[in-house]
Amino acid sequence: MANTTKLKEDVEIWYRNDYLKTYETKEIIKEKVLLKWGGTFEFDAVVRENNRIVEVHCLSTSKYNTAQLHKIKDDALMLTAVSEFIKKIIAFTDISLYNRVKEEQLNGRFPLNIDLVPIEYLPDRIKKTIAEIRKESENEQKQKLIQ
């Protein structure tokens, strides 16, 4: 398995602490949220205001491929199980995956109540971390094909 520690310790923290910094008066944390079905799901960023959840975010750092599209749809399923009074967002660091999911949404194959947000600017250190994670993952996939 690709080491996702770098993703969780660098990219997700950057997303919560820097990218979402426009929410100056709100608390932004990684948190498990109760789903309508009774279970919980840990979202990459949960925005709270006055101790009330107002937004939940999933962050995608992957390039477009079929497996990643399925992962995004899995995240969307979890987002749809959150209260309808909470804003739901999936943010993308890869424009090709964002474009593909947006196309799915426009064609009625992805929930309209989930905001899709392309992250257009990434600091160099975050780009480097994402590239390292992708390379490690691609190498793992190549090894699986060889075996």
XYZ file of C-alpha atoms in Angstrom:
147
model
C 0.000 0.000 0.000
C 1.249 3.461 -0.818
C 2.275 5.369 2.296
C -0.565 7.819 2.833
C 1.031 9.293 5.964
C 2.460 12.139 3.853
C -1.006 12.804 2.490
C -2.550 12.999 5.945
C 0.329 14.863 7.605
C 1.085 17.371 4.884
C -1.578 17.779 2.193
C -4.701 17.438 4.356
C -3.240 19.717 7.032
C -2.369 22.312 4.356
C -5.942 22.058 3.046
C -7.478 22.623 6.484
C -5.044 25.201 7.852
C -4.059 27.192 4.764
C -6.435 26.618 1.853
C -9.558 26.962 4.011
C -8.143 29.912 5.983
C -10.992 32.138 4.746
C -13.022 30.636 7.591
C -11.177 32.700 10.204
C -13.888 32.532 12.858
C -14.720 28.878 12.354
C -13.110 25.700 13.653
C -11.801 23.368 10.925
C -10.791 19.837 11.905
C -10.638 16.267 10.620
C -13.592 14.591 12.294
C -15.925 11.612 12.229
C -19.467 12.748 11.469
C -22.675 10.857 12.219
C -24.396 9.606 9.064
C -28.173 9.392 8.584
C -27.841 5.580 8.578
C -26.392 5.547 12.098
C -22.703 4.978 11.312
C -19.874 7.513 11.123
C -17.414 8.628 8.456
C -14.198 10.611 8.924
C -14.155 13.609 6.596
C -10.920 15.379 5.604
C -12.251 18.716 6.842
C -15.261 19.563 8.977
C -16.121 23.239 9.405
C -17.872 24.148 12.648
C -19.442 27.452 13.607
C -20.806 27.973 17.123
C -20.191 24.254 17.798
C -22.439 23.308 14.837
C -21.231 21.571 11.657
C -21.814 23.839 8.656
C -19.651 22.130 6.007
C -17.992 18.779 5.353
C -15.163 18.336 2.836
C -13.499 15.445 1.030
C -10.138 16.111 -0.639
C -9.000 14.277 -3.778
C -5.317 14.345 -4.718
C -5.562 11.669 -7.418
C -5.279 11.837 -11.188
C -8.257 10.697 -13.228
C -8.690 6.971 -13.686
C -11.629 4.622 -13.287
C -10.644 3.490 -9.787
C -10.386 7.089 -8.587
C -13.760 7.928 -10.104
C -15.227 5.077 -8.030
C -13.465 6.434 -4.907
C -15.002 9.869 -5.532
C -18.432 8.259 -5.900
C -17.844 6.424 -2.598
C -17.047 9.782 -0.956
C -20.191 11.242 -2.523
C -22.262 8.448 -0.990
C -20.914 9.357 2.451
C -21.547 13.058 1.809
C -25.162 12.377 0.846
C -25.643 10.618 4.202
C -24.891 13.851 6.081
C -27.724 16.194 7.102
C -29.217 18.188 4.236
C -28.537 21.379 6.212
C -24.775 20.919 5.897
C -22.876 22.110 2.811
C -21.033 19.258 1.078
C -17.805 19.785 -0.892
C -15.278 17.682 -2.784
C -12.063 19.551 -3.591
C -9.724 18.344 -6.345
C -5.998 18.927 -6.808
C -6.146 17.333 -10.289
C -8.128 19.208 -12.932
C -8.668 16.120 -15.138
C -10.470 14.270 -12.328
C -12.434 17.415 -11.446
C -13.509 17.798 -15.110
C -14.585 14.146 -15.322
C -16.667 14.311 -12.126
C -18.162 17.673 -13.184
C -19.162 16.052 -16.489
C -20.804 13.202 -14.558
C -22.678 15.776 -12.467
C -23.862 17.755 -15.495
C -25.113 14.517 -17.095
C -27.134 13.563 -14.023
C -24.801 10.792 -12.800
C -23.453 12.567 -9.717
C -25.333 14.362 -6.907
C -26.118 18.000 -7.618
C -26.079 18.906 -3.918
C -22.310 18.337 -3.681
C -20.126 21.304 -4.638
C -17.128 20.361 -6.769
C -14.150 22.681 -6.282
C -10.931 22.635 -8.314
C -7.909 23.778 -6.318
C -6.177 25.938 -8.881
C -3.120 26.927 -6.846
C -0.942 24.505 -4.928
C 2.254 25.523 -3.125
C 5.383 23.837 -4.506
C 5.868 21.702 -1.380
C 2.311 20.349 -1.692
C 2.780 19.642 -5.420
C 5.957 17.736 -4.536
C 4.230 15.682 -1.825
C 1.335 14.793 -4.133
C 3.774 13.817 -6.914
C 5.675 11.549 -4.488
C 2.475 9.858 -3.327
C 1.297 9.346 -6.924
C 4.676 7.925 -8.001
C 4.702 5.465 -5.105
C 1.156 4.391 -5.934
C 1.952 3.990 -9.654
C 5.021 1.882 -8.823
C 2.851 -0.378 -6.644
C 0.365 -0.820 -9.494
C 3.187 -1.734 -11.901
C 4.493 -4.314 -9.426
C 1.032 -5.875 -9.154
C 0.875 -6.216 -12.952
C 4.284 -7.922 -13.038
C 3.320 -10.485 -10.387
